[in-house]
Short mmCIF file of C-alpha atoms in Angstrom, two decimals:
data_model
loop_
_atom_site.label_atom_id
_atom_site.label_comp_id
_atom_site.label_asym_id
_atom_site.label_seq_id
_atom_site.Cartn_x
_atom_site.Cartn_y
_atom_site.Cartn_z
CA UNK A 1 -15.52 -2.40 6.19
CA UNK A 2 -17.48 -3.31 2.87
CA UNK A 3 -18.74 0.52 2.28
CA UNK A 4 -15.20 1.51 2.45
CA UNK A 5 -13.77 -1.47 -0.11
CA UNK A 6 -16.33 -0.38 -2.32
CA UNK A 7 -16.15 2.84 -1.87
CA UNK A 8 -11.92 2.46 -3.16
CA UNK A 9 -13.08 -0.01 -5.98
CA UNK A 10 -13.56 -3.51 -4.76
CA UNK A 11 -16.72 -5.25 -6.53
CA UNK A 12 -18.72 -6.81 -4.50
CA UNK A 13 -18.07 -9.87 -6.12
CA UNK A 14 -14.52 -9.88 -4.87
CA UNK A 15 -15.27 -9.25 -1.35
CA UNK A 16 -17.68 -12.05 -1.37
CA UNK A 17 -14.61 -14.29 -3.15
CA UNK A 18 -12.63 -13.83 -0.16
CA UNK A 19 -12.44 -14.74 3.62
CA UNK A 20 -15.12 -12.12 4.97
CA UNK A 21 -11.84 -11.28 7.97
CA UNK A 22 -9.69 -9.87 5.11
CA UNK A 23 -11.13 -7.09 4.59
CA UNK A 24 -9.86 -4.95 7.29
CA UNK A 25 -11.39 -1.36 5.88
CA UNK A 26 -7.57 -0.27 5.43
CA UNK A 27 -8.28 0.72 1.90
CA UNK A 28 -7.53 3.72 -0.39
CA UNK A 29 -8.07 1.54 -3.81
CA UNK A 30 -7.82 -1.80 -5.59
CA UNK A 31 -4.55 -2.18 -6.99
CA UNK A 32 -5.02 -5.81 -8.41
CA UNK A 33 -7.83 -4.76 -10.96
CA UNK A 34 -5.43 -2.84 -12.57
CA UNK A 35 -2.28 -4.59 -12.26
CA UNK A 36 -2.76 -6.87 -14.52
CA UNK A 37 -1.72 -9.36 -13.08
CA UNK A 38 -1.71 -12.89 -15.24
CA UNK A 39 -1.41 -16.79 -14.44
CA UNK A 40 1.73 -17.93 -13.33
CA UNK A 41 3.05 -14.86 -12.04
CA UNK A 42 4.61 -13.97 -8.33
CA UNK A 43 3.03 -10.66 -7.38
CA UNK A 44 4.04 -8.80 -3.57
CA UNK A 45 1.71 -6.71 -1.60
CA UNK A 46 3.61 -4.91 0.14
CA UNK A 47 1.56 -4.28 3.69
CA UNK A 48 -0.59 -7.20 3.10
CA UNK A 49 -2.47 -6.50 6.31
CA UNK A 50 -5.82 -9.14 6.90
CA UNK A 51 -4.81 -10.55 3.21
CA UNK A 52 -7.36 -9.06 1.00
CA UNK A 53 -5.27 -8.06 -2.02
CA UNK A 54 -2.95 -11.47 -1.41
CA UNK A 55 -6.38 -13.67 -1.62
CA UNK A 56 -7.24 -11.45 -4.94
CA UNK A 57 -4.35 -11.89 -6.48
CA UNK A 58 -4.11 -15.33 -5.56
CA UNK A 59 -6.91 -16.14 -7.78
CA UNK A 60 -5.79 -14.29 -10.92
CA UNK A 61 -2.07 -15.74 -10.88
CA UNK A 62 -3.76 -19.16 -10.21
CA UNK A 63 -1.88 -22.29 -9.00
CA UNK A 64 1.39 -22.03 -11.38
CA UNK A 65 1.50 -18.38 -9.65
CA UNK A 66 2.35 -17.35 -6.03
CA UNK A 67 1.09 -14.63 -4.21
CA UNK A 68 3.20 -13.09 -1.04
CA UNK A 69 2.38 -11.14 1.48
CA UNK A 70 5.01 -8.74 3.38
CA UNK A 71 3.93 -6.73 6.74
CA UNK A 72 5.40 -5.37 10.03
CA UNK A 73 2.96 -6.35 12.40
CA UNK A 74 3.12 -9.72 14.21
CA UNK A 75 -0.99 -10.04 14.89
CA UNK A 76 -1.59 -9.26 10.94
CA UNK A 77 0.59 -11.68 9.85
CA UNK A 78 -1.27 -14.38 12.04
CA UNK A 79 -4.23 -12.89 10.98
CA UNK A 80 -3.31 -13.43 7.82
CA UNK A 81 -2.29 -16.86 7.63
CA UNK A 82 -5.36 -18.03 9.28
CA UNK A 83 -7.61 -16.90 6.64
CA UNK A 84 -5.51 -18.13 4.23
CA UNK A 85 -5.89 -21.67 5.83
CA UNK A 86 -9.29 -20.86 6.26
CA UNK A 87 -9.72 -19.86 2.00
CA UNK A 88 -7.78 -23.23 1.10
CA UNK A 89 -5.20 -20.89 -0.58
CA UNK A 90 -2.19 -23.11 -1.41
CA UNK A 91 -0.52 -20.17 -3.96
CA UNK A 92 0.03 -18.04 -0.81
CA UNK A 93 3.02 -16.96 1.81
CA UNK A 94 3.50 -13.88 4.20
CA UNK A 95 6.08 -12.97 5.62
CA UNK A 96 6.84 -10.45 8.71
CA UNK A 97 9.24 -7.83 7.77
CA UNK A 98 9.29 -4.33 7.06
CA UNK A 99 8.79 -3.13 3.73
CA UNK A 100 12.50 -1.11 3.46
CA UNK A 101 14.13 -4.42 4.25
CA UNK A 102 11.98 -7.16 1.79
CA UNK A 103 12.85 -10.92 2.54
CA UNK A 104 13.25 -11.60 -1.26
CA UNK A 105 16.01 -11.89 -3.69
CA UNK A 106 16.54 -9.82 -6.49
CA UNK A 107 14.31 -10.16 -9.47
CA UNK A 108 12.26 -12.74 -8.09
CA UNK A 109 8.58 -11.00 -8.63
CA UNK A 110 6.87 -9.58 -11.87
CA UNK A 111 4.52 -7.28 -10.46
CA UNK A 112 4.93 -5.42 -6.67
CA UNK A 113 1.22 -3.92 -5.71
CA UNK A 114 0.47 -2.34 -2.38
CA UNK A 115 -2.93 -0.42 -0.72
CA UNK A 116 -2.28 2.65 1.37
CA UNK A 117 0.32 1.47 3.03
CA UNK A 118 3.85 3.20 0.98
CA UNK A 119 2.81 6.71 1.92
CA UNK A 120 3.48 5.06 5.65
CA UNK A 121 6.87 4.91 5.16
CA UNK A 122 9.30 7.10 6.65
CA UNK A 123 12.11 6.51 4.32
CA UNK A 124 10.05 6.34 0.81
CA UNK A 125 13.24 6.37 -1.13
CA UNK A 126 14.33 3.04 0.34
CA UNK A 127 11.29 1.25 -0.19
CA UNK A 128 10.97 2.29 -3.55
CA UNK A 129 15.07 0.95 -4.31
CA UNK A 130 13.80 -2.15 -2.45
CA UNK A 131 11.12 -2.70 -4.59
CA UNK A 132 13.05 -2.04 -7.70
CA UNK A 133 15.58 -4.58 -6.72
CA UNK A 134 12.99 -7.72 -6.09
CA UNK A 135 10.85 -6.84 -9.57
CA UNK A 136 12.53 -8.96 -12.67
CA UNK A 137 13.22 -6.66 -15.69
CA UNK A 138 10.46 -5.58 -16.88
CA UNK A 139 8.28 -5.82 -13.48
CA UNK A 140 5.89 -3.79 -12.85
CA UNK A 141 4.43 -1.43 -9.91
CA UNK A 142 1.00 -1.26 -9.51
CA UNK A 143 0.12 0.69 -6.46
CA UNK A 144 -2.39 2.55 -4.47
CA UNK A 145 -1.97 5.38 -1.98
CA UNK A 146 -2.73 8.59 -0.65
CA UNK A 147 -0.51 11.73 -2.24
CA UNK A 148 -0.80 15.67 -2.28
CA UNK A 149 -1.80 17.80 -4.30
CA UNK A 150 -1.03 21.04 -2.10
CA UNK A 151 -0.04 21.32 0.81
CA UNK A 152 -1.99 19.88 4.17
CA UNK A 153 -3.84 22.31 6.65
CA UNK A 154 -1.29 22.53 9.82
CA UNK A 155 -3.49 21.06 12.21
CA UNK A 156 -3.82 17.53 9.91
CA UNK A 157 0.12 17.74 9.11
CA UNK A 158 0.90 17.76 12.51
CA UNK A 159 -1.69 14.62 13.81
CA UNK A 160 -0.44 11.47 14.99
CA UNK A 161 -4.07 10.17 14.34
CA UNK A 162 -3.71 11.47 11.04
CA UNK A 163 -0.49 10.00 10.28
CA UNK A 164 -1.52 6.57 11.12
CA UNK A 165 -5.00 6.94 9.40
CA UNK A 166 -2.58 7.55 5.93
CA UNK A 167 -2.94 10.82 5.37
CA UNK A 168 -0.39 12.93 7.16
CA UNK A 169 2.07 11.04 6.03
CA UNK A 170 1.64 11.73 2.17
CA UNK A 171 4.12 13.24 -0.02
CA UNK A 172 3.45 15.42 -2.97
CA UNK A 173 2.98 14.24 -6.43
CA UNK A 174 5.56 16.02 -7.62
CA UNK A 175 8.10 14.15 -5.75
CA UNK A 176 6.69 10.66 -5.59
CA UNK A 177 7.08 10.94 -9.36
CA UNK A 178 10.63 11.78 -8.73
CA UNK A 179 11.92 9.42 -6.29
CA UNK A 180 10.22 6.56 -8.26
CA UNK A 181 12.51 8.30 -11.43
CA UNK A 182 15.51 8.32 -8.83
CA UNK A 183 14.66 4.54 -8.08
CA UNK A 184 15.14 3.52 -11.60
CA UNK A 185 11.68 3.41 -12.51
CA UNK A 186 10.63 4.02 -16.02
CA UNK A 187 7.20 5.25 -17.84
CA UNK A 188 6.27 6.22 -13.95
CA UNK A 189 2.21 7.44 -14.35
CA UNK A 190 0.48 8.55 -11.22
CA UNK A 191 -3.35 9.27 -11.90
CA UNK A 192 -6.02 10.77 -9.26
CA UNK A 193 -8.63 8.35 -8.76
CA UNK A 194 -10.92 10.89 -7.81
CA UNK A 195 -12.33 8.55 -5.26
CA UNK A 196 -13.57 11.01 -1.95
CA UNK A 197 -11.20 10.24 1.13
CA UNK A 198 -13.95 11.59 3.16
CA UNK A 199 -15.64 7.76 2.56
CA UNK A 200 -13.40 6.76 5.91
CA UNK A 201 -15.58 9.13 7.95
CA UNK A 202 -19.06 7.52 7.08
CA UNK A 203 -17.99 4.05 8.36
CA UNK A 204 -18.59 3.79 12.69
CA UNK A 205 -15.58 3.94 14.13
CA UNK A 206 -13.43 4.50 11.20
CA UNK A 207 -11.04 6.84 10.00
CA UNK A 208 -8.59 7.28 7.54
CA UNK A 209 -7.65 3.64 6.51
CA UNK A 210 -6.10 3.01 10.09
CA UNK A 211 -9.29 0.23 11.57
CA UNK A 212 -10.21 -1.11 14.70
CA UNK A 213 -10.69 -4.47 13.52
CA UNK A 214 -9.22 -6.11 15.90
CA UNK A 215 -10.60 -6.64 19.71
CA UNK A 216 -8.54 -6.79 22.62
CA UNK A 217 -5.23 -5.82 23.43
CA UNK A 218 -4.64 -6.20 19.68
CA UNK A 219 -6.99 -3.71 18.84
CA UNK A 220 -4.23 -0.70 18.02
CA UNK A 221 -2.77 -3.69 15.75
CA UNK A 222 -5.25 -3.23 13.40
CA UNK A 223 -4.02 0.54 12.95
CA UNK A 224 -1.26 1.15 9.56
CA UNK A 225 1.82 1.75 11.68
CA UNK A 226 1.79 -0.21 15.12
CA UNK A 227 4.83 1.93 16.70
CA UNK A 228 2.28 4.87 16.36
CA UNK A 229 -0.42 3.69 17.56
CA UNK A 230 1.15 2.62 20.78
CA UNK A 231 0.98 6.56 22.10
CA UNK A 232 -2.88 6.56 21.13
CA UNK A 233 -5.61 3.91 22.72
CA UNK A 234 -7.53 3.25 19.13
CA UNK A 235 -10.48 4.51 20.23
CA UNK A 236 -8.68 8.50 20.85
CA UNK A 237 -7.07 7.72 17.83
CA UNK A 238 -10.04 7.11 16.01
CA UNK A 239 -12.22 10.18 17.48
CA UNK A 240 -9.67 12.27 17.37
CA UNK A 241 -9.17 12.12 12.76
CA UNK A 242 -13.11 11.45 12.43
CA UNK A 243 -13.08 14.98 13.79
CA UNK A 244 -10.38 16.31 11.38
CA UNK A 245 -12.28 14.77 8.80
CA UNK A 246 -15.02 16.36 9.70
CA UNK A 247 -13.81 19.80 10.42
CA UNK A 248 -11.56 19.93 6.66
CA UNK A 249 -11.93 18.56 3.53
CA UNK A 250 -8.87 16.73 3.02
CA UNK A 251 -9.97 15.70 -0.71
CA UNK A 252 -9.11 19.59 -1.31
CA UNK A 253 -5.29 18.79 -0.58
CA UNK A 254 -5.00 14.80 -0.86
CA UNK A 255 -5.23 12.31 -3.69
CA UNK A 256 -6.58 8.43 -3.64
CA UNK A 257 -3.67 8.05 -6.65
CA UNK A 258 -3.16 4.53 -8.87
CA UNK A 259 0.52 4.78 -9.34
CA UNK A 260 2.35 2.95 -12.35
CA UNK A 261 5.94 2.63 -13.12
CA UNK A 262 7.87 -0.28 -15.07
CA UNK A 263 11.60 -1.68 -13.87
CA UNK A 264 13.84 -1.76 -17.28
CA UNK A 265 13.41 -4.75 -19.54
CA UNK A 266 16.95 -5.01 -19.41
CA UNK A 267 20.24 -7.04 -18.73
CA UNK A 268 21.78 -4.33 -17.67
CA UNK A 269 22.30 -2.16 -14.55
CA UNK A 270 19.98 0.71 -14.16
CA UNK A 271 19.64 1.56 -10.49
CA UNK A 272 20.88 4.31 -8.71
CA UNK A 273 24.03 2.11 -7.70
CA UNK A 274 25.48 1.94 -11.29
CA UNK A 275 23.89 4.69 -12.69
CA UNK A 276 24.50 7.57 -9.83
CA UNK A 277 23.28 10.35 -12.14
CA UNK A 278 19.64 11.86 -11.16
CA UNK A 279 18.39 10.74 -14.61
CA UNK A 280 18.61 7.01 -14.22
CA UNK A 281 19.13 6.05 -18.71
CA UNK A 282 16.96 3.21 -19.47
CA UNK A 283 19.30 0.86 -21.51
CA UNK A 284 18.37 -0.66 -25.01
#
């Protein structure tokens, strides 16, 4: 799990600064050491998983801040709140839900982050609306994920495995630029890390940044999308992308990609519900 965090851009010193069960080896970057996040703020991590960007962000908001958590799976959630009890984090909440359908109210949060989890989504558009609607004017998205930059070779398009391990479910640059633009986002940068997505392979039992870290019958929990991993036992899943990964080299079609885009600083409307043109106007 640690080769992989550091592999994405976690300093050791923040894995150490955090309960050792958050880091889950779901990674694809860091998004808090670049959102710039600052004290008193309320930041959302959006598929919070074991808790590892909430704890992070935690610490840089500080106690006049909040950090909140937001994921779909029941077992993460727990998982979650337990090491936050464990941590002594009182600036801290998760909540289950999924990330289309956020349990906040509008404008409540100044900076939305999230870590290889949006490119999950089947309906991208709607998360992207949702999170326009919770960040205050002027909020900010600070995000890492997997996107293309061609297209996939067939036989990794079509995997389950790699679906779930966050790959086959990327979209193009191209078009997350767009639907962020369609959103209502403004000054909307998306930048390769140049990070190698191969990294996933060299970790036992790893691939993609879908983990077994969890034993039992909760085991395929520990996987990016749950309702997936229910037709694969984790271990198939697992063999079966460590040998896609090993067979192409999906760095030659897909991106580790910090993405950046700012809601309006303004008191007007400019989402897609007032403003139905495909150029959403930022308003002075």
């Amino acid at each position: 799990m640690k080769a992989v965090a550091e592999a994405f851009g976690y300093t050791a010193d923040e894995l150490t600064s955090i309960p050792a069960a958050a880091n889950m080896g779901l990674s694809c970057g860091n998004p808090t050491a670049t959102a710039h996040l600052k004290p008193g703020e309320v930041v959302v991590d959006l598929g919070s998983g074991g808790g590892l960007d909430v704890f992070l962000a935690a610490q840089k908001v500080g106690p006049a801040g909040r950090a909140i958590g937001i994921d779909m799976t029941p077992a993460m959630i727990e998982r979650a709140r337990a090491n936050a009890t464990a941590g002594g984090y009182t600036n801290v909440e998760f909540h289950l839900a999924n990330i289309d359908r956020l349990p906040l109210a509008d404008a409540s949060a100044d900076c939305v982050i999230s870590n290889c989890v949006l490119n999950l989504a089947p309906d991208k558009p709607a998360v992207f609306r949702e999170i326009f609607r919770v960040l205050k004017p002027g909020g900010r998205l600070a995000v890492s994920d997997i996107a293309l930059k061609s297209e996939l070779p067939e036989a990794i398009a079509k995997s389950l495995a790699a679906y779930v391990g966050c790959i086959g479910g990327a979209i193009r640059i191209d078009d997350y630029r767009t639907e962020l633009r369609k959103a209502g986002f403004e000054s909307v940068e998306i930048v390769d890390s140049g990070a190698d997505l191969n990294a996933y392979a060299a970790v036992e039992g790893q691939s993609g940044c879908c983990s077994p870290a969890m034993d039992g019958d909760n085991a395929a929990q520990g996987c990016c999308t749950p309702d997936a991993s229910k037709t694969l036992h984790p271990k198939t899943l697992h063999n079966d992308l460590s040998a896609l990964l090993s067979k192409y080299d999906v760095n030659a079609a897909a991106a580790s990609v910090k993405v950046y885009a700012l809601k309006p600083a303004t008191k007007g409307c400019c989402g897609p519900e007032c403003c139905p043109s495909d150029k959403v106007e930022s308003h002075a």
